[in-house]
mmCIF file of C-alpha atoms in Angstrom:
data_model
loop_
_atom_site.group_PDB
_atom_site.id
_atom_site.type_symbol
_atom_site.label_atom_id
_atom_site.label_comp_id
_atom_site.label_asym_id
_atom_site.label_seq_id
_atom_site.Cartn_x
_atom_site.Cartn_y
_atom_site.Cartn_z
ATOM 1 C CA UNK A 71 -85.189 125.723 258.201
ATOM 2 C CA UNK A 72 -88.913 126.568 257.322
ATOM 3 C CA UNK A 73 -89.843 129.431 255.107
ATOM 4 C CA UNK A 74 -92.644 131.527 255.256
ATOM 5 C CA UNK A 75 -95.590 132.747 252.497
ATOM 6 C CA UNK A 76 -93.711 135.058 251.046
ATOM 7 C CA UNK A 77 -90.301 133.675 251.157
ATOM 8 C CA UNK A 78 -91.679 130.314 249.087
ATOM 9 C CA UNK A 79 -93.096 132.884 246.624
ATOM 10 C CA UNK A 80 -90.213 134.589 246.185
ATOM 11 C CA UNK A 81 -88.165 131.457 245.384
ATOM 12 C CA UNK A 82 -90.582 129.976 243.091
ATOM 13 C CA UNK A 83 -90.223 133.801 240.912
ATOM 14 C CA UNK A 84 -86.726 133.013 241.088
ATOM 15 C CA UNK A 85 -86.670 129.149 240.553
ATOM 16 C CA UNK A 86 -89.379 130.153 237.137
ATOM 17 C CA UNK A 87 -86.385 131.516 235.058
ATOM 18 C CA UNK A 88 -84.064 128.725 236.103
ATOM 19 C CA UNK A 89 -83.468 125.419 233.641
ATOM 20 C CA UNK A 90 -83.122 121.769 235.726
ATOM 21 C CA UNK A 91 -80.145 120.985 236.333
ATOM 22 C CA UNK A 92 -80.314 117.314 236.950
ATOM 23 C CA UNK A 93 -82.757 114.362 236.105
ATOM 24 C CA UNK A 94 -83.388 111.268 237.764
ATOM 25 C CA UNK A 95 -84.040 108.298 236.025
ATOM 26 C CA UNK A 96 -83.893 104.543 236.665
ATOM 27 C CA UNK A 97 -81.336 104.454 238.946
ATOM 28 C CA UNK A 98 -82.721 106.637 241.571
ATOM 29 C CA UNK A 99 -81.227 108.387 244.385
ATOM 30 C CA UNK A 100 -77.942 107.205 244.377
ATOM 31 C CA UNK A 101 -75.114 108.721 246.233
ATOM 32 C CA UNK A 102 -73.645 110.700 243.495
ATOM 33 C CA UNK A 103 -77.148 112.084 242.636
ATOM 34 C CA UNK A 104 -76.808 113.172 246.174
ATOM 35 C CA UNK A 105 -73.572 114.315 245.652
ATOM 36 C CA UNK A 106 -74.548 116.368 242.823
ATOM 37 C CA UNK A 107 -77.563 117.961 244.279
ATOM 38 C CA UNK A 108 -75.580 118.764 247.526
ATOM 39 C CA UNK A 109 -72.699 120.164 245.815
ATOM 40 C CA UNK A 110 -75.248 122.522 243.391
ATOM 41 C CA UNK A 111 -76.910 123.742 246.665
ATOM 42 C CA UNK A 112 -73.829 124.755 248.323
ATOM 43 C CA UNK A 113 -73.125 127.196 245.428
ATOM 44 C CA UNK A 114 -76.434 127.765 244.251
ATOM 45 C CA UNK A 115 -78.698 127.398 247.111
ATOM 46 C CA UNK A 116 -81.807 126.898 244.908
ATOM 47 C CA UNK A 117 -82.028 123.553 242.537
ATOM 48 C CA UNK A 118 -84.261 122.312 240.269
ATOM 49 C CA UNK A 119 -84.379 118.659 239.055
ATOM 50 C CA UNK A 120 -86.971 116.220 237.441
ATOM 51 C CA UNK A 121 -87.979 113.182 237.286
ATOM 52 C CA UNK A 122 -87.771 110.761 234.279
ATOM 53 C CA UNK A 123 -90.763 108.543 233.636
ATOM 54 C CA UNK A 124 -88.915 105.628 234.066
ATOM 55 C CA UNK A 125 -87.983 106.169 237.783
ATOM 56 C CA UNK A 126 -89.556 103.925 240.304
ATOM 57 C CA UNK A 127 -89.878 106.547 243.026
ATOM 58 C CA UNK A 128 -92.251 109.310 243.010
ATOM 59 C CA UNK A 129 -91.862 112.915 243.119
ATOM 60 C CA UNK A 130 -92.793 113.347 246.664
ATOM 61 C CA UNK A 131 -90.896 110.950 248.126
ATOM 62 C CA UNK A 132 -87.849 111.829 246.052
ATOM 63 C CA UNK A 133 -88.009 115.292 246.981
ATOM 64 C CA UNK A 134 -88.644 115.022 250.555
ATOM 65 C CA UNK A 135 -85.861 111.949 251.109
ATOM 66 C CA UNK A 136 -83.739 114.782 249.252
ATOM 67 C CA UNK A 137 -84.399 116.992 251.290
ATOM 68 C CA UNK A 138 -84.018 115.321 254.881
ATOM 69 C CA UNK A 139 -80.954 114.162 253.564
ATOM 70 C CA UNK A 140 -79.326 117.072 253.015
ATOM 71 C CA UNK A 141 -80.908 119.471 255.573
ATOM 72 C CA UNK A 142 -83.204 120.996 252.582
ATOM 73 C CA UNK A 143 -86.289 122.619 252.056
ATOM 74 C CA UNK A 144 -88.836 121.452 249.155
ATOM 75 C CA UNK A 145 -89.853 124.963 247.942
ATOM 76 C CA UNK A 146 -92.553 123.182 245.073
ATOM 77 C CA UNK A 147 -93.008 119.865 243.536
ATOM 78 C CA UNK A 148 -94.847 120.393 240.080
ATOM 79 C CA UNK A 149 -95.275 117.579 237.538
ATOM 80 C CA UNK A 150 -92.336 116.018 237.243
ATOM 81 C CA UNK A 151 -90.083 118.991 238.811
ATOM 82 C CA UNK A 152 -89.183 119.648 241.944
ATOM 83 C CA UNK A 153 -87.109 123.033 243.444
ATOM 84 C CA UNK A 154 -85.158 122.578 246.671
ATOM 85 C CA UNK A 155 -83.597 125.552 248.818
ATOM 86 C CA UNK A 156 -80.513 125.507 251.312
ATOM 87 C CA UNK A 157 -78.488 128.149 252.516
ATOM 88 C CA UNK A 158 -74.842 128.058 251.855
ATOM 89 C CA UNK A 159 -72.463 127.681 254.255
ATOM 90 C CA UNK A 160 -69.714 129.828 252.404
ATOM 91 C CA UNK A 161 -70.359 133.537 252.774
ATOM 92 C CA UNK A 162 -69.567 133.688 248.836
ATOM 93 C CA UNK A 163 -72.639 131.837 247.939
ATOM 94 C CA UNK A 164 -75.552 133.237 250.471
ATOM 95 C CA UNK A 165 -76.953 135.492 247.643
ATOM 96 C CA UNK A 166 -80.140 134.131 247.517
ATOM 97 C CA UNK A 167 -80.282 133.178 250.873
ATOM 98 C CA UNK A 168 -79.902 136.781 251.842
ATOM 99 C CA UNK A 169 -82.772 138.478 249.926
ATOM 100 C CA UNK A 170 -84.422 135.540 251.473
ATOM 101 C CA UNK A 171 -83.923 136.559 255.091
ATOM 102 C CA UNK A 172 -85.088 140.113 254.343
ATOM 103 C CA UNK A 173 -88.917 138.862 253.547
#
């Protein structure tokens, strides 16, 4: 999936008011991290996480290896935070997604 301009924009504005939901530390990406983040993006479709100091991996690479992985899109990597989009597969969910498709 790729996103345009305004799309990106319009999930960062809604990503801004949003708290992370997960933190990576030491351990790195480890299947349940992956678990986690995949299960949050079914329902939530847009995820924010950092990164703890103490991980070995960098932001980047973390986000983007999240991303493949899961058939995500990095929306913004900032600091030590990085927002990741995917549409939802369950009707329920596809919220976002839809005000998405309208840009």
């Amino acid at each position: 999936m790729t996103l345009n301009k305004n799309q990106i924009k319009y999930l960062r504005k809604m990503s801004h008011t949003q708290k992370s939901l997960f933190q990576m530390g030491k351990n790195g990406l480890t299947p349940t991290f992956m678990g986690q983040i995949d299960s949050a993006l079914e329902r939530r479709e847009l995820v924010k996480f950092n990164l703890l100091q103490n991980s070995d991996e960098s932001l980047e690479e973390a986000a983007h290896a999240i991303a493949s992985e899961l058939d995500a899109v990095v929306v913004q990597t900032i600091g030590s935070t990085a927002i990741l989009f995917r549409q939802s597969s369950q009707v329920k969910y596809q919220i976002l997604s839809q005000k998405v498709k309208a840009l």
